[in-house]
Short mmCIF file of C-alpha atoms and ligand atoms in Angstrom, two decimals:
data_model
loop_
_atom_site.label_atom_id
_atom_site.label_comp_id
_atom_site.label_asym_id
_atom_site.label_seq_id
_atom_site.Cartn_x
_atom_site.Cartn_y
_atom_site.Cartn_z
CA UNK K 29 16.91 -163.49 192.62
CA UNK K 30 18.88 -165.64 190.16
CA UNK K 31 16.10 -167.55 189.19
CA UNK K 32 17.00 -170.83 190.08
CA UNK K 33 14.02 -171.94 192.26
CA UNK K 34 11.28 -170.63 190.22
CA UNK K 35 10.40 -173.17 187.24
CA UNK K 36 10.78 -170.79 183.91
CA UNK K 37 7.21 -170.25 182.60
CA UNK K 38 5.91 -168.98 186.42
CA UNK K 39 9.17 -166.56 186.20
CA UNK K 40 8.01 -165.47 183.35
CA UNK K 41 4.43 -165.10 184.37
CA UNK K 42 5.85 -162.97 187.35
CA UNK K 43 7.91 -160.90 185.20
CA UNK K 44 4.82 -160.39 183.21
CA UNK K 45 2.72 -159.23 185.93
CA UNK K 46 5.43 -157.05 187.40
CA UNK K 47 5.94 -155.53 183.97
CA UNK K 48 9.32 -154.62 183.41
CA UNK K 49 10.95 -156.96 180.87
CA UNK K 50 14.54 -155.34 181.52
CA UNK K 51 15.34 -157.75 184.69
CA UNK K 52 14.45 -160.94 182.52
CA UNK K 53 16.55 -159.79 179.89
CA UNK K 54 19.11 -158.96 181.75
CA UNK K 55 18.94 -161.87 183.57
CA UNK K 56 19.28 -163.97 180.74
CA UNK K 57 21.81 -161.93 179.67
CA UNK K 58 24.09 -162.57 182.82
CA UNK K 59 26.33 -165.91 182.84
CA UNK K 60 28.36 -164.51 186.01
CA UNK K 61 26.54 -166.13 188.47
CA UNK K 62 25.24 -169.73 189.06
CA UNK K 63 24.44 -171.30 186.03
CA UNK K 64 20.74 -171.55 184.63
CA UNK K 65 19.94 -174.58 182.90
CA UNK K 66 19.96 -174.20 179.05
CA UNK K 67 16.31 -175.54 178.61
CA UNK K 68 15.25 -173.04 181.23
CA UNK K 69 17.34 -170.08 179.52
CA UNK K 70 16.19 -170.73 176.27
CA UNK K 71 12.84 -171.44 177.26
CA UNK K 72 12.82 -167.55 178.51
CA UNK K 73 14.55 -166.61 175.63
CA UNK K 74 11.79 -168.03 173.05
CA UNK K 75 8.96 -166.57 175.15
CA UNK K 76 10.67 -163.05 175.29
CA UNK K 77 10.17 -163.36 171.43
CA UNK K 78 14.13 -161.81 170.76
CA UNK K 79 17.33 -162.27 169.93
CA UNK K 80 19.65 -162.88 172.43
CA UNK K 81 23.51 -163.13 171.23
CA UNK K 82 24.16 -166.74 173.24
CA UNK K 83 20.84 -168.48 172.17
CA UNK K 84 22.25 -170.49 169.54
CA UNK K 85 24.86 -171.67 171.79
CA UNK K 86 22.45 -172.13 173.89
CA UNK K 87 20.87 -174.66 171.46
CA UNK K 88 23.80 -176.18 170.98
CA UNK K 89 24.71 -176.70 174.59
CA UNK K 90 21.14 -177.73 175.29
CA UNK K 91 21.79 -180.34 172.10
CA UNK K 92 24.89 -181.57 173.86
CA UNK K 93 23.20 -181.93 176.78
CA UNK K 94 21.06 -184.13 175.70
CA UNK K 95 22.67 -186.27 173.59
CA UNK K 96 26.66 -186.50 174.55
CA UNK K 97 27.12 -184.87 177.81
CA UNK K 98 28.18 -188.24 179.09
CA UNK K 99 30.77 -188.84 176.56
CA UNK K 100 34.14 -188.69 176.69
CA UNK K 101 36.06 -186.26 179.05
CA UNK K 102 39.51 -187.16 176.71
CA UNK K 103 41.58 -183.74 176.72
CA UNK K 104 41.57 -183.69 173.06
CA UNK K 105 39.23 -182.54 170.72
CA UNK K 106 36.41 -184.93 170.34
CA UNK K 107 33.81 -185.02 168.56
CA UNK K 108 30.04 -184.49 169.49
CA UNK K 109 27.22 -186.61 168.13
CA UNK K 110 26.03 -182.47 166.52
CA UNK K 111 27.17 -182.07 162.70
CA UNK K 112 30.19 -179.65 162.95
CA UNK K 113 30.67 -179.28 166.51
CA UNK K 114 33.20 -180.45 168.65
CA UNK K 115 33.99 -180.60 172.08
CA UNK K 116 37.39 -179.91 174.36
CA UNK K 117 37.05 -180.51 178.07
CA UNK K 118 38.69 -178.50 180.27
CA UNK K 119 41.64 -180.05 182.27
CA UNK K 120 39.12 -180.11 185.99
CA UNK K 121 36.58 -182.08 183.79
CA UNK K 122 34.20 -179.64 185.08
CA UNK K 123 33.79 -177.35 181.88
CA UNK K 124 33.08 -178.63 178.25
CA UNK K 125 33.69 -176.11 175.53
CA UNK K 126 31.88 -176.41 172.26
CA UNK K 127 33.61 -175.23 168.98
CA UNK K 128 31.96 -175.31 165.68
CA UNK K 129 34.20 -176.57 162.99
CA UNK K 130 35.04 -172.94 161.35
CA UNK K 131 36.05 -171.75 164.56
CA UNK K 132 38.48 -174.34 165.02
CA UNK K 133 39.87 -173.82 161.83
CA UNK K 134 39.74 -170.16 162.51
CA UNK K 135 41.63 -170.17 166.16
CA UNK K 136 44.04 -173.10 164.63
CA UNK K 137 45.09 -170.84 161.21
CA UNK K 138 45.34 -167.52 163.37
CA UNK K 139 47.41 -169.55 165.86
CA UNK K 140 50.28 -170.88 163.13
CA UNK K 141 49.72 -167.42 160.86
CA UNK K 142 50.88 -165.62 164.42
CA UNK K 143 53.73 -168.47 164.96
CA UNK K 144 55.09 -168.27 161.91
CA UNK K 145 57.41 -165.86 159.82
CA UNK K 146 56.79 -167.17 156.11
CA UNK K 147 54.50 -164.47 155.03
CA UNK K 148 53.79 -166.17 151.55
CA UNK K 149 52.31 -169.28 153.60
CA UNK K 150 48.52 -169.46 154.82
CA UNK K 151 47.58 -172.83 156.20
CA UNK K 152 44.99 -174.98 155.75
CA UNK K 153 43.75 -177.09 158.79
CA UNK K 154 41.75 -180.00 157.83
CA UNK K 155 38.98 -181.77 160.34
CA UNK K 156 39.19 -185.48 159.72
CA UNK K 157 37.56 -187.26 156.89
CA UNK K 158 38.02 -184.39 154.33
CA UNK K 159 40.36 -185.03 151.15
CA UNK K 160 43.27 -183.08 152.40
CA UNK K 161 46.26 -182.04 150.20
CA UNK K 162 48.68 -185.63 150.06
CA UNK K 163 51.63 -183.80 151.86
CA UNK K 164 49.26 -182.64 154.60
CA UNK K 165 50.70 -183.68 158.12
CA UNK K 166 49.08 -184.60 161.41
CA UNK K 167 47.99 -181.77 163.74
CA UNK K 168 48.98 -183.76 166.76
CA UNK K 169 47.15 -185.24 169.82
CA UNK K 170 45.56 -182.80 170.96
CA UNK K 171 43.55 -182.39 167.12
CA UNK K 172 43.06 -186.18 166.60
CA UNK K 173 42.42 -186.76 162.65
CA UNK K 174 42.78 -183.08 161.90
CA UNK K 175 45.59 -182.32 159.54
CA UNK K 176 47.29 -179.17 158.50
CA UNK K 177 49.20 -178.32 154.86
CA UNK K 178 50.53 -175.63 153.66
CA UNK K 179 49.34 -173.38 150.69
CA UNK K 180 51.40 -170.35 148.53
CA UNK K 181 49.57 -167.15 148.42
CA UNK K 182 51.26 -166.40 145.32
CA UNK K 183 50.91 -169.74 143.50
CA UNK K 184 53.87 -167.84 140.70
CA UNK K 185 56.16 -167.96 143.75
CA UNK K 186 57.37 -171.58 143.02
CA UNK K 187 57.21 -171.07 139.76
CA UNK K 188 59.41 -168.18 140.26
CA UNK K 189 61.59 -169.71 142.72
CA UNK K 190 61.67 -172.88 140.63
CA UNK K 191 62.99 -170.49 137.40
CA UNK K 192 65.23 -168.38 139.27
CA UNK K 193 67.11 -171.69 140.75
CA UNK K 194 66.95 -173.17 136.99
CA UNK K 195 68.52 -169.61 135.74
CA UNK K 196 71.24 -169.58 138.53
CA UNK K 197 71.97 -173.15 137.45
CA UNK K 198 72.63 -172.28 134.38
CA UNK K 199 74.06 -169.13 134.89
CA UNK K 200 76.73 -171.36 137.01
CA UNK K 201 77.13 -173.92 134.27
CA UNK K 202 78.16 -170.95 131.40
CA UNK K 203 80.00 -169.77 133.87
CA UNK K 204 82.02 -173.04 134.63
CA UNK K 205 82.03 -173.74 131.18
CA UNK K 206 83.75 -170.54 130.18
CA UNK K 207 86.03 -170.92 132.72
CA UNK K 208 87.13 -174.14 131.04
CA UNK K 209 87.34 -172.76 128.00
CA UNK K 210 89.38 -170.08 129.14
CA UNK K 211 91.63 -172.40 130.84
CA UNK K 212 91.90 -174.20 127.91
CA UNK K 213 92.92 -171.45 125.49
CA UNK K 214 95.32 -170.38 128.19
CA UNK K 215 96.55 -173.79 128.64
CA UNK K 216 96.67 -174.18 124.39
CA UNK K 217 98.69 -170.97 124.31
CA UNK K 218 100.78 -171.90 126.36
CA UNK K 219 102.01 -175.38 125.07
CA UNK K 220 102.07 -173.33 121.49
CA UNK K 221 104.69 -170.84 123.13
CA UNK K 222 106.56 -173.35 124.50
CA UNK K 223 106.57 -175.29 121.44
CA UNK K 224 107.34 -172.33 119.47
CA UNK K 225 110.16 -171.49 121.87
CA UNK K 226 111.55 -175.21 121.82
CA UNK K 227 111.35 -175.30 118.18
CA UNK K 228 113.17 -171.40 117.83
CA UNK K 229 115.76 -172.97 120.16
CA UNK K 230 116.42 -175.80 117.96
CA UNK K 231 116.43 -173.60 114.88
CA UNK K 232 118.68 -170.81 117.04
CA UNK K 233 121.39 -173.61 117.90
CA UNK K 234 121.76 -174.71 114.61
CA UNK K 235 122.01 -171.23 113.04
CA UNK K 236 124.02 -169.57 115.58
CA UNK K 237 126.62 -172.84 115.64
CA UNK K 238 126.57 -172.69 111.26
CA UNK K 239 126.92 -168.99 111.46
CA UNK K 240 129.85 -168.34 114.19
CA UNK K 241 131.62 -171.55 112.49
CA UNK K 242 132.31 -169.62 109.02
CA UNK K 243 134.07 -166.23 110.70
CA UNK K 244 136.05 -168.26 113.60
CA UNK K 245 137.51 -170.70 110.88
CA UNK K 246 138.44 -168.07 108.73
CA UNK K 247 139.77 -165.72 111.38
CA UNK K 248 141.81 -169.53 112.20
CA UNK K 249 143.04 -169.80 109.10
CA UNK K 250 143.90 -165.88 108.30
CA UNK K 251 146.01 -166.00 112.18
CA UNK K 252 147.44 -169.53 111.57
CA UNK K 253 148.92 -168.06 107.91
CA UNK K 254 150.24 -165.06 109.57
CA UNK K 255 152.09 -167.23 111.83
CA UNK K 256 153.56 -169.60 109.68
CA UNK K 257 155.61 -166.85 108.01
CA UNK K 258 158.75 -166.70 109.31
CA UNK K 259 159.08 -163.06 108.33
CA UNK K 260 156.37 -161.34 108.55
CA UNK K 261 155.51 -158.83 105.42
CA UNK K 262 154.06 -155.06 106.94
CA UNK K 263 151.84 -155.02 103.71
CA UNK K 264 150.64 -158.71 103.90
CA UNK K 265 150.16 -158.24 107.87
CA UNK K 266 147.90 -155.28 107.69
CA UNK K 267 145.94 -156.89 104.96
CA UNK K 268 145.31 -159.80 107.02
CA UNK K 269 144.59 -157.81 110.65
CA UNK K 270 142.03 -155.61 108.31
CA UNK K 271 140.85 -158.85 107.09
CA UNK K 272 140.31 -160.41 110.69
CA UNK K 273 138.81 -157.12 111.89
CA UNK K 274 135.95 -157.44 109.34
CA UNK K 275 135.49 -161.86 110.58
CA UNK K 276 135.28 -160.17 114.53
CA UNK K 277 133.30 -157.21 113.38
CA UNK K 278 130.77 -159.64 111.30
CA UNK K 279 131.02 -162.18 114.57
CA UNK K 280 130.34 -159.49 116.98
CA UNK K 281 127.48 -158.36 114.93
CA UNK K 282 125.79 -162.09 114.82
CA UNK K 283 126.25 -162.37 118.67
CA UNK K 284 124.39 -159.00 118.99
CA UNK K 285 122.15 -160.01 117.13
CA UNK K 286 121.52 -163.74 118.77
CA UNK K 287 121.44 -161.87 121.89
CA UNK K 288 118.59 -159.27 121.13
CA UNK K 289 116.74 -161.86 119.51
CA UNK K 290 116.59 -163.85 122.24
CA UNK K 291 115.78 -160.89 124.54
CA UNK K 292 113.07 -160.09 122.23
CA UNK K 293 111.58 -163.39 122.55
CA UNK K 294 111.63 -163.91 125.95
CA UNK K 295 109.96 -160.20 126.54
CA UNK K 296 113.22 -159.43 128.74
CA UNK K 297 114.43 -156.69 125.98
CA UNK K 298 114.75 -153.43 127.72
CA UNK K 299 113.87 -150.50 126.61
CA UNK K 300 115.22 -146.61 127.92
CA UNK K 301 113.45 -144.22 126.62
CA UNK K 302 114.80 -140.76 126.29
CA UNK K 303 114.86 -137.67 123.88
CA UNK K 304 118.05 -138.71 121.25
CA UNK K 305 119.47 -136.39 118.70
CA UNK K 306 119.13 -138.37 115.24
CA UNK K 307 122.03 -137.20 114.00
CA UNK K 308 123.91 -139.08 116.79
CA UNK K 309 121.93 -142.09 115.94
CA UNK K 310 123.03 -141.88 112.24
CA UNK K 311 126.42 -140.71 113.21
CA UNK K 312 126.81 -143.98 115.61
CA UNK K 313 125.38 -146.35 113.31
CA UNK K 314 127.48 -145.35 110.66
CA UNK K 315 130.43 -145.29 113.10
CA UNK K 316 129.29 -148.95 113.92
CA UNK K 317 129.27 -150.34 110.14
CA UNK K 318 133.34 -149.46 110.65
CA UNK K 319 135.39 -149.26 107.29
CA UNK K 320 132.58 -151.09 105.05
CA UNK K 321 130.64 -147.73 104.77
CA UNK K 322 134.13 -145.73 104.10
CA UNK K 323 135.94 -148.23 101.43
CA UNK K 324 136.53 -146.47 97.88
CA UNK K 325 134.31 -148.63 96.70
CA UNK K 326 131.14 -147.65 98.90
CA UNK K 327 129.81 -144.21 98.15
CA UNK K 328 127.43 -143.17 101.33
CA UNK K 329 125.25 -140.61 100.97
CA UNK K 330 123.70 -138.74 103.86
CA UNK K 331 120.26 -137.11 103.90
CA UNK K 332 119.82 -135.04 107.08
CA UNK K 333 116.80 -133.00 108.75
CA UNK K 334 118.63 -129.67 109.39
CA UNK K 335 118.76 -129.11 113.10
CA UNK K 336 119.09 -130.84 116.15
CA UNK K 337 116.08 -132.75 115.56
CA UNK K 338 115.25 -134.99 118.65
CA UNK K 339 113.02 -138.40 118.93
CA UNK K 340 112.41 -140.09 121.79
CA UNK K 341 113.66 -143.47 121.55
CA UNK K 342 115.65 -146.31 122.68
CA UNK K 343 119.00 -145.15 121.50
CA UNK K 344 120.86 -148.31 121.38
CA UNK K 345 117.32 -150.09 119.88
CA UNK K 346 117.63 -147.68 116.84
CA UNK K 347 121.29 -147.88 116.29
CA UNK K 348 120.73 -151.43 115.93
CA UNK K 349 117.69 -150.86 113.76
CA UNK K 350 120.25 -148.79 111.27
CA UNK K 351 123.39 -151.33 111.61
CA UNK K 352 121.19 -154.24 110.49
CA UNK K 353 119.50 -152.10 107.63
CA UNK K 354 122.91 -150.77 106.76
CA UNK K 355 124.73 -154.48 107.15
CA UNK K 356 122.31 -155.95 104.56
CA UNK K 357 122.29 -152.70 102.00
CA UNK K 358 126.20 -153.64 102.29
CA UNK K 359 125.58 -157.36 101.95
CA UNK K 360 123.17 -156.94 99.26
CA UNK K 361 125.15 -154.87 96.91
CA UNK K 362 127.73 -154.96 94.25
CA UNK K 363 130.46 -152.47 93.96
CA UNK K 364 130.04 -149.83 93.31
CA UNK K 365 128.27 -149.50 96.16
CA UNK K 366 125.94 -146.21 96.59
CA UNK K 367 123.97 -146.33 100.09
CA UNK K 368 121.91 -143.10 101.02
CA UNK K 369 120.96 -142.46 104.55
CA UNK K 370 117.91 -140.58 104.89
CA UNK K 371 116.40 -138.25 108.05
CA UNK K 372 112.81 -136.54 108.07
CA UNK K 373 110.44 -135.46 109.78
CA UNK K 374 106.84 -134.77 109.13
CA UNK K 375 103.67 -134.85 111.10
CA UNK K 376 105.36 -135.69 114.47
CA UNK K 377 107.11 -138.58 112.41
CA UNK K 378 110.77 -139.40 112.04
CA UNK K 379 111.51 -140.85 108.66
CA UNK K 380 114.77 -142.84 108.76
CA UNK K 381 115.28 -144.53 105.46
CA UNK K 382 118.16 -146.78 104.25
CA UNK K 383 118.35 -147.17 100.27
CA UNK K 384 121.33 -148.85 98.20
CA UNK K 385 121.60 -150.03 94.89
CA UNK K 386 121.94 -153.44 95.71
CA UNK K 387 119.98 -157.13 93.93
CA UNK K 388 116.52 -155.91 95.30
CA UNK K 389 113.60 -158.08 96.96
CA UNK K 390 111.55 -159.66 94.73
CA UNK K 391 107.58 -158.42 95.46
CA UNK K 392 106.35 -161.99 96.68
CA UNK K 393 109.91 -161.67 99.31
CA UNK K 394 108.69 -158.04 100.19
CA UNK K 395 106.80 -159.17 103.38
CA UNK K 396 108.54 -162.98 104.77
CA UNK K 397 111.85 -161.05 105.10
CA UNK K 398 110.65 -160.04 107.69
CA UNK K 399 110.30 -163.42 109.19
CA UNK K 400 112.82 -164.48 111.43
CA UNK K 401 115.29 -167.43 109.70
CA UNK K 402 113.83 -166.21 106.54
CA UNK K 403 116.21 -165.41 103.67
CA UNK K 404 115.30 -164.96 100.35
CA UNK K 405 118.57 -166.32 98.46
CA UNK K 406 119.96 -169.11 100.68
CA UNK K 407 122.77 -169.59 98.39
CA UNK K 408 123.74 -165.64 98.58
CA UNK K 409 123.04 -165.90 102.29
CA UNK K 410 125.66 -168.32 102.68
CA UNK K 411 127.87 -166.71 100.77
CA UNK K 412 127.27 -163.46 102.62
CA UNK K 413 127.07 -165.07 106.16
CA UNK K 414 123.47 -164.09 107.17
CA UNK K 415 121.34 -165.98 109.69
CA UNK K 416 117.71 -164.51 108.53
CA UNK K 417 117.22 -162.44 112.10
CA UNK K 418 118.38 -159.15 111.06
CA UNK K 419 115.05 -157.80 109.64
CA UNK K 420 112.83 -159.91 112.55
CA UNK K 421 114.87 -157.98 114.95
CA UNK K 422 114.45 -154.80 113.15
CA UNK K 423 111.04 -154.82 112.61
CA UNK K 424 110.26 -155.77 116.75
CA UNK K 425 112.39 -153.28 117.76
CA UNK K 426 110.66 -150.70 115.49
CA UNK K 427 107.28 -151.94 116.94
CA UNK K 428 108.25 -151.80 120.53
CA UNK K 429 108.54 -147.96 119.56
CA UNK K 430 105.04 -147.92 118.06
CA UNK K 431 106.69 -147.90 114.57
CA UNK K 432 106.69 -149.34 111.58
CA UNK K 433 109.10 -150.75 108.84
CA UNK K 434 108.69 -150.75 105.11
CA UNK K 435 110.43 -151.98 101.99
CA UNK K 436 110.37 -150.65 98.69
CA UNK K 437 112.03 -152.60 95.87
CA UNK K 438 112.70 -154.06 92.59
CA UNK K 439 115.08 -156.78 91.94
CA UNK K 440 117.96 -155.66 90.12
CA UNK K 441 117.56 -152.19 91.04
CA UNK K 442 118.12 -151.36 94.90
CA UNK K 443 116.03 -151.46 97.89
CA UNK K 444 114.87 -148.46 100.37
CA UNK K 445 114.12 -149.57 103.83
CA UNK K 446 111.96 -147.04 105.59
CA UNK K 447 111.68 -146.95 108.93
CA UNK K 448 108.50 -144.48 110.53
CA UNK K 449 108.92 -144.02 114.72
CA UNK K 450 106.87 -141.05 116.52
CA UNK K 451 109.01 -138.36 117.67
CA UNK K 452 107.14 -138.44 121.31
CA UNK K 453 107.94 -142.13 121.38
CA UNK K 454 105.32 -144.56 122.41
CA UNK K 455 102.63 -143.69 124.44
CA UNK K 456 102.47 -146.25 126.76
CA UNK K 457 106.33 -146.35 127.52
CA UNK K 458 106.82 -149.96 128.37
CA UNK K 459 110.15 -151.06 129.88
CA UNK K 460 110.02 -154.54 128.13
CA UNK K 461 108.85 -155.84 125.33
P1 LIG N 3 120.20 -162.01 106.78
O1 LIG N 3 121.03 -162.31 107.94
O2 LIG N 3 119.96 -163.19 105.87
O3 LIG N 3 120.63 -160.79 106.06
P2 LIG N 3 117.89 -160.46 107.34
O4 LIG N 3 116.72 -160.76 108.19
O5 LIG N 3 118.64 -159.24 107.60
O6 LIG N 3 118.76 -161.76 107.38
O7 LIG N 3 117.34 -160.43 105.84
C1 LIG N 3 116.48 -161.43 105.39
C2 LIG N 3 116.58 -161.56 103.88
O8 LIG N 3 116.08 -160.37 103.24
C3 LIG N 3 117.99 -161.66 103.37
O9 LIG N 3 118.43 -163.02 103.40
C4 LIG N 3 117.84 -161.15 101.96
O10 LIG N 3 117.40 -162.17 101.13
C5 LIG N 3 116.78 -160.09 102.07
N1 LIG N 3 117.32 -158.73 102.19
C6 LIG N 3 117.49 -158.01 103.30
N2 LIG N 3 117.99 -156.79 103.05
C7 LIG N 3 118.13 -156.71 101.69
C8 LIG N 3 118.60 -155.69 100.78
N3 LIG N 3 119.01 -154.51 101.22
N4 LIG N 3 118.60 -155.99 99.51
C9 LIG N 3 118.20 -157.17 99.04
N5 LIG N 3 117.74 -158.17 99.82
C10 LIG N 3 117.72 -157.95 101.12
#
């Protein structure tokens, strides 16, 4: 029944004579029983006249047969003496498959495409002797001479990658760079502050020790007089307290100012800001300036808003805004002295202005007065005992309120200081500054 003991042309003849083709067909059709020779199968096969899906392995095998079946029973791939067929013995030695080389590729590439999670990848498996791709490796032992190597789908993708590493390179190196540069700027800064600072304290000693010198020696020398006389005069006495009372006002007035000057530069000023009546600024100020604004010889003159206008404003800040303006339209001034003290308000502005009748600024002074250690007239300065902080310290203290400070002059004919402050105060209301 399975065909084995009848040679294949007098199967066929008895196939023929019985007529039905279907047994033969299915016959050679059936590869679950014992096997029929592949000469005999393919004999049948021709004869029949039609296609049969295994006859070309068939041919192959029958090939094989013929030619290598004795060969090597190595349990690697090997090849057979047939162009583009190899062979892989099973482990018993008892079964020899057959692969052509496209399906090993096939199997192989489906096999590492399966194994693998780099979906840009496809790999390219190589039978020996082909020109494979130089950084191809060895499939291993069980593929002798077959290599694999690896090939981008997207062949832009390392071009890509490649760019986007190159951008993110340099992206780092601006990055670094700027952050040196930054550092350095801060670093630069820096050293200029604390050379600025160093050189402010030099100038500051020297001023402050030049300046306090002049009103201690002559409140020495006024004291040291008093005491000398053996009877003291009530007239003489007076005249000399008043006179020492100006030396401790003018000292007291220069240590003020050293003080808020150094505040100022070292940021720790302080600043409370709350509604103030300007009147009580004026009225303090003035208070302040003690006898020099009330003397015969000075004629004050004061310009008020009417009402309780309020500000909002570091109270002690702006009294010492209006002493210094005040001290220098005093300093600055020949007797008869006129000094006008001005109050307005306009536009959510307080105008406080200061105006005497004094020597003037000269237009080219107008603006480096208000540099600190700057005085116009060293000689007069001397003379008057002023250290060149007055206006600095004005005109920061006036900023810290979002201000601003203005001269108008001409020399020989008086000098208005205006000082313009919003009456909300600032908006941001710092505490130092
Ligand atoms: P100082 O202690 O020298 O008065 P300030 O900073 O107050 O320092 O003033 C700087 C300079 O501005 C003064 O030395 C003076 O030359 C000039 N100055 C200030 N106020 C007046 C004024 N009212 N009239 C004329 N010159 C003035």
């Amino acid at each position: 029944a399975s065909g084995r003991l009848i040679a294949a042309d007098e199967m066929l003849l008895a196939v023929r004579l019985q007529g039905p083709r279907d047994r033969l067909e299915a016959l050679l059709n059936d590869y679950t029983g014992n096997a029929m020779p592949s000469a005999q199968r393919l004999f049948l096969m021709d004869e029949l006249g039609k296609a049969f899906p295994t006859s070309n392995a068939e041919r192959i095998a029958l090939q094989f047969l013929e030619g290598d079946a004795s060969g090597s029973s190595d349990a690697a791939l090997g090849r057979t003496r047939i162009a583009g067929v190899w062979r892989l013995p099973a482990s018993s030695g008892r079964i020899t498959a057959l692969y052509r080389t496209a399906a090993v590729q096939k199997a192989t590439q489906d096999f590492l495409r399966e194994s693998s999670t780099m979906r840009n990848i496809s790999f390219i498996v190589s039978p020996p002797e082909t020109v494979a791709s130089p950084d191809a490796i060895p499939a291993g032992p069980e593929l002798p001479g077959w290599t694999f190597s690896l090939e981008l789908r997207d062949p832009a993708l390392i071009e890509n990658t490649v760019h986007a590493r190159i951008a993110s390179y340099f992206w780092i190196g601006y990055v670094m760079i700027a952050c040196l540069a930054m550092t350095g700027v801060v670093v630069v800064q820096w050293l200029r502050r604390e050379a600025r600072l160093a050189r402010l304290k030099t100038d500051l000693v020297a001023v402050v020790s030049h300046e306090l010198r002049t009103p201690l020696s002559s409140i020495r020398v006024l004291v040291e007089t008093l005491l000398d006389d053996a009877e003291l005069d009530p007239g003489k006495t007076r005249e000399y307290l008043r006179l020492i009372d100006g030396e401790n006002l003018r000292l007291a007035k220069l240590i003020e100012n050293f003080l808020t000057f150094s505040r100022l530069e070292r940021r720790r000023q302080q600043f409370d800001f709350a509604p103030t009546l300007v009147a009580t600024l004026v009225e303090k100020a003035v208070t302040a300036m003690g006898d020099r604004l009330s003397s015969p010889s000075c004629q004050l003159e004061l310009e008020m808003i009417a009402g309780g206008a309020t500000i909002v404003a570091d109270e002690d800040a702006l009294i010492r805004v209006l002493v210094n303006l005040l001290d220098n339209a005093c300093k600055y001034s020949r007797e008869p002295r006129r000094i006008r003290i001005g109050a307005r308000e306009a536009d959510g502005v307080i105008t406080l202005s200061v105006q005497d009748n004094g020597i003037g600024v000269a237009p080219r002074d107008q603006r480096r007065i208000f540099r600190r250690f700057y005085q116009a007239d060293q000689r007069l300065a001397r003379e008057t005992g002023g250290c060149g902080l007055g206006l600095s310290i004005v005109e920061s203290l006036v900023r810290a309120h979002e201000g601003e400070v203005r001269v108008e002059s001409k020399p020989g004919a008086g000098s208005t200081f205006t000082v313009r402050i919003p009456v909300n105060g600032p908006r941001t209301m710092g505490k130092a500054a």
